[in-house]
mmCIF file of C-alpha atoms in Angstrom:
data_model
loop_
_atom_site.group_PDB
_atom_site.id
_atom_site.type_symbol
_atom_site.label_atom_id
_atom_site.label_comp_id
_atom_site.label_asym_id
_atom_site.label_seq_id
_atom_site.Cartn_x
_atom_site.Cartn_y
_atom_site.Cartn_z
ATOM 1 C CA MET A 1 0.000 0.000 0.000
ATOM 2 C CA MET A 2 2.733 2.510 0.966
ATOM 3 C CA ASP A 3 4.827 1.574 -2.083
ATOM 4 C CA GLY A 4 1.845 2.303 -4.338
ATOM 5 C CA LEU A 5 1.256 5.663 -2.652
ATOM 6 C CA ARG A 6 4.954 6.540 -2.928
ATOM 7 C CA THR A 7 4.882 5.689 -6.662
ATOM 8 C CA ILE A 8 1.806 7.872 -7.204
ATOM 9 C CA MET A 9 3.335 10.765 -5.238
ATOM 10 C CA ASN A 10 6.652 10.513 -7.131
ATOM 11 C CA LYS A 11 4.818 10.535 -10.470
ATOM 12 C CA ALA A 12 2.778 13.563 -9.392
ATOM 13 C CA LEU A 13 5.950 15.370 -8.300
ATOM 14 C CA ASN A 14 7.732 14.544 -11.567
ATOM 15 C CA ASP A 15 4.713 15.756 -13.562
ATOM 16 C CA ARG A 16 4.711 19.046 -11.622
ATOM 17 C CA MET A 17 8.458 19.486 -12.169
ATOM 18 C CA ASP A 18 8.005 18.878 -15.901
ATOM 19 C CA ARG A 19 5.229 21.483 -16.061
ATOM 20 C CA TRP A 20 7.361 23.929 -14.040
ATOM 21 C CA ASN A 21 10.307 23.476 -16.433
ATOM 22 C CA ASP A 22 8.014 23.972 -19.437
ATOM 23 C CA PHE A 23 6.570 27.118 -17.861
ATOM 24 C CA ARG A 24 10.037 28.474 -17.025
ATOM 25 C CA MET A 25 11.193 27.802 -20.597
ATOM 26 C CA TYR A 26 8.122 29.603 -21.997
ATOM 27 C CA ILE A 27 8.734 32.647 -19.768
ATOM 28 C CA ALA A 28 12.409 32.751 -20.811
ATOM 29 C CA LEU A 29 11.606 32.493 -24.545
ATOM 30 C CA ALA A 30 8.915 35.165 -24.310
ATOM 31 C CA ALA A 31 11.213 37.451 -22.300
ATOM 32 C CA LYS A 32 14.029 37.060 -24.848
ATOM 33 C CA ALA A 33 11.735 37.977 -27.736
ATOM 34 C CA HIS A 34 10.160 40.933 -25.939
ATOM 35 C CA PHE A 35 13.532 42.244 -24.712
ATOM 36 C CA THR A 36 14.858 42.280 -28.282
ATOM 37 C CA TYR A 37 11.635 43.986 -29.414
ATOM 38 C CA TYR A 38 11.838 46.730 -26.766
ATOM 39 C CA MET A 39 15.546 47.354 -27.387
ATOM 40 C CA HIS A 40 14.891 47.672 -31.140
ATOM 41 C CA LYS A 41 12.307 50.394 -30.434
ATOM 42 C CA ARG A 42 15.220 52.693 -29.631
ATOM 43 C CA GLY A 43 17.453 51.340 -32.375
ATOM 44 C CA ASP A 44 19.519 49.219 -29.986
ATOM 45 C CA ASN A 45 20.025 45.480 -29.982
ATOM 46 C CA GLY A 46 19.921 43.255 -26.959
ATOM 47 C CA TYR A 47 19.595 39.661 -25.915
ATOM 48 C CA LEU A 48 19.051 37.675 -22.762
ATOM 49 C CA LYS A 49 20.647 34.371 -21.862
ATOM 50 C CA PHE A 50 19.000 32.405 -19.076
ATOM 51 C CA GLN A 51 20.967 29.715 -17.258
ATOM 52 C CA HIS A 52 18.331 28.245 -14.992
ATOM 53 C CA THR A 53 20.537 25.553 -13.470
ATOM 54 C CA LYS A 54 23.070 28.198 -12.348
ATOM 55 C CA GLU A 55 20.315 30.727 -11.523
ATOM 56 C CA LYS A 56 21.999 33.315 -13.759
ATOM 57 C CA LEU A 57 20.736 35.816 -16.305
ATOM 58 C CA TYR A 58 23.160 37.379 -18.764
ATOM 59 C CA ILE A 59 22.191 40.604 -20.506
ATOM 60 C CA ARG A 60 24.005 41.866 -23.591
ATOM 61 C CA VAL A 61 23.284 45.189 -25.277
ATOM 62 C CA SER A 62 24.543 46.916 -28.410
ATOM 63 C CA THR A 63 23.706 50.587 -28.635
ATOM 64 C CA ALA A 64 22.510 51.967 -31.969
ATOM 65 C CA ASP A 65 26.000 53.137 -33.010
ATOM 66 C CA GLN A 66 27.566 49.782 -32.090
ATOM 67 C CA PHE A 67 24.752 47.910 -33.818
ATOM 68 C CA LYS A 68 25.355 49.846 -37.072
ATOM 69 C CA ARG A 69 29.112 49.236 -36.904
ATOM 70 C CA GLY A 70 28.611 45.560 -36.087
ATOM 71 C CA THR A 71 30.782 45.738 -32.986
ATOM 72 C CA ARG A 72 30.408 43.524 -29.952
ATOM 73 C CA HIS A 73 27.683 43.717 -27.345
ATOM 74 C CA LYS A 74 28.336 45.453 -24.045
ATOM 75 C CA ASP A 75 27.552 43.802 -20.757
ATOM 76 C CA SER A 76 25.431 45.775 -18.306
ATOM 77 C CA LYS A 77 28.479 46.994 -16.353
ATOM 78 C CA SER A 78 29.855 49.012 -19.285
ATOM 79 C CA LEU A 79 26.653 50.868 -20.218
ATOM 80 C CA SER A 80 26.099 54.546 -19.471
ATOM 81 C CA GLY A 81 23.512 55.451 -16.834
ATOM 82 C CA GLY A 82 20.816 56.211 -19.431
ATOM 83 C CA GLU A 83 21.593 53.077 -21.463
ATOM 84 C CA LYS A 84 21.499 50.960 -18.329
ATOM 85 C CA SER A 85 18.182 52.461 -17.174
ATOM 86 C CA PHE A 86 16.617 51.992 -20.606
ATOM 87 C CA SER A 87 17.857 48.371 -20.725
ATOM 88 C CA GLN A 88 16.398 47.769 -17.266
ATOM 89 C CA ILE A 89 13.013 49.155 -18.341
ATOM 90 C CA SER A 90 13.147 46.904 -21.415
ATOM 91 C CA LEU A 91 13.946 43.917 -19.190
ATOM 92 C CA LEU A 92 11.123 44.706 -16.773
ATOM 93 C CA LEU A 93 8.602 45.154 -19.571
ATOM 94 C CA SER A 94 9.717 41.925 -21.233
ATOM 95 C CA MET A 95 9.378 39.955 -17.992
ATOM 96 C CA TRP A 96 5.986 41.494 -17.231
ATOM 97 C CA GLN A 97 4.690 40.306 -20.605
ATOM 98 C CA GLY A 98 4.927 36.704 -19.438
ATOM 99 C CA ILE A 99 3.964 37.113 -15.808
ATOM 100 C CA ALA A 100 0.503 38.544 -15.217
ATOM 101 C CA SER A 101 0.085 40.774 -12.194
ATOM 102 C CA PRO A 102 -2.906 42.906 -11.244
ATOM 103 C CA VAL A 103 -0.627 45.742 -10.079
ATOM 104 C CA VAL A 104 2.696 46.860 -11.544
ATOM 105 C CA CYS A 105 4.571 49.560 -9.649
ATOM 106 C CA LEU A 106 7.856 51.338 -10.329
ATOM 107 C CA ASP A 107 9.388 53.976 -8.103
ATOM 108 C CA GLU A 108 12.003 56.454 -9.361
ATOM 109 C CA PHE A 109 12.722 54.325 -12.445
ATOM 110 C CA ASP A 110 13.947 57.330 -14.436
ATOM 111 C CA VAL A 111 16.329 58.984 -11.974
ATOM 112 C CA TYR A 112 19.441 58.328 -14.087
ATOM 113 C CA MET A 113 17.807 58.909 -17.474
ATOM 114 C CA ASP A 114 18.208 61.915 -19.673
ATOM 115 C CA ALA A 115 15.094 63.513 -21.203
ATOM 116 C CA VAL A 116 15.264 61.453 -24.420
ATOM 117 C CA ASN A 117 15.553 58.085 -22.624
ATOM 118 C CA ARG A 118 12.866 59.120 -20.130
ATOM 119 C CA ARG A 119 10.425 60.062 -22.890
ATOM 120 C CA GLN A 120 11.076 56.806 -24.790
ATOM 121 C CA SER A 121 10.770 54.693 -21.625
ATOM 122 C CA MET A 122 7.541 56.395 -20.572
ATOM 123 C CA ARG A 123 6.089 55.862 -24.052
ATOM 124 C CA MET A 124 7.022 52.155 -23.961
ATOM 125 C CA MET A 125 5.526 51.709 -20.492
ATOM 126 C CA MET A 126 2.320 53.464 -21.535
ATOM 127 C CA GLU A 127 2.035 51.260 -24.630
ATOM 128 C CA SER A 128 2.606 48.182 -22.492
ATOM 129 C CA ALA A 129 -0.015 49.350 -19.990
ATOM 130 C CA TYR A 130 -2.565 49.827 -22.779
ATOM 131 C CA GLU A 131 -1.741 46.375 -24.202
ATOM 132 C CA GLN A 132 -2.120 44.744 -20.784
ATOM 133 C CA SER A 133 -5.237 46.575 -19.694
ATOM 134 C CA GLU A 134 -5.964 43.967 -16.996
ATOM 135 C CA SER A 135 -3.031 45.341 -14.966
ATOM 136 C CA GLN A 136 -2.889 48.650 -13.142
ATOM 137 C CA TYR A 137 0.401 50.492 -13.609
ATOM 138 C CA ILE A 138 1.690 52.876 -10.941
ATOM 139 C CA LEU A 139 4.718 54.896 -12.012
ATOM 140 C CA ILE A 140 6.270 57.130 -9.373
ATOM 141 C CA THR A 141 8.852 59.664 -10.478
ATOM 142 C CA PRO A 142 10.410 62.814 -9.029
ATOM 143 C CA GLN A 143 10.934 63.995 -12.620
ATOM 144 C CA ASP A 144 8.635 66.075 -14.798
ATOM 145 C CA ALA A 145 5.686 64.033 -16.090
ATOM 146 C CA SER A 146 4.131 66.796 -18.184
ATOM 147 C CA ASN A 147 4.489 64.655 -21.320
ATOM 148 C CA MET A 148 1.958 62.200 -19.831
ATOM 149 C CA THR A 149 -1.438 62.932 -21.314
ATOM 150 C CA PRO A 150 -4.336 62.180 -18.967
ATOM 151 C CA GLY A 151 -7.185 60.262 -20.525
ATOM 152 C CA PRO A 152 -9.793 57.627 -19.755
ATOM 153 C CA LEU A 153 -7.097 55.114 -18.737
ATOM 154 C CA VAL A 154 -4.379 57.509 -17.523
ATOM 155 C CA THR A 155 -4.433 59.663 -14.412
ATOM 156 C CA VAL A 156 -1.497 61.872 -13.469
ATOM 157 C CA HIS A 157 -1.206 62.919 -9.834
ATOM 158 C CA ARG A 158 1.219 65.757 -9.203
ATOM 159 C CA LEU A 159 2.264 66.180 -5.597
ATOM 160 C CA SER A 160 3.388 69.555 -4.328
ATOM 161 C CA ASP A 161 7.068 69.959 -3.637
ATOM 162 C CA PRO A 162 8.071 69.130 -0.064
ATOM 163 C CA LYS A 163 8.611 71.996 2.335
ATOM 164 C CA ARG A 164 12.158 71.846 3.564
ATOM 165 C CA GLN A 165 13.139 73.236 6.919
ATOM 166 C CA ASN A 166 16.590 74.316 7.853
ATOM 167 C CA VAL A 167 17.807 72.193 10.796
ATOM 168 C CA ASN A 168 19.832 75.083 12.161
ATOM 169 C CA GLU A 169 16.735 77.237 12.739
#
């Protein structure tokens, strides 16, 4: 009796592990495709390499000028602040495509971005939010959000600047 139960439980566990591996592979493939798509929106090239057994993710990016010259990809450590932030937004958006969540929240995602990267990132996040209308996106930024157009699905809340007090007073 116990041997039969153990066999059934082992089979159930193996079936669950197989489904988990299939799911993980699907998420990785979808993330790779979406990451490339988002990086191409700015004229850059990028790819992801998942190594699930080592629990590692490798990110490679070629900026538009490198991509045109055909030079090698940069790893994330050698990117400028704006390039790194844009790559991170692309990675987040690509992962969110495969993992449904009712609420998506980012805080100060654009702190190291220049105006051009910020505008492009905001546009990509808005497009993603419209495509995934079952999720609510909350984007918190200390930067200017005047390029965000309020509408039926977009609300912009502008907080007043904090009142600073001098500690020596």
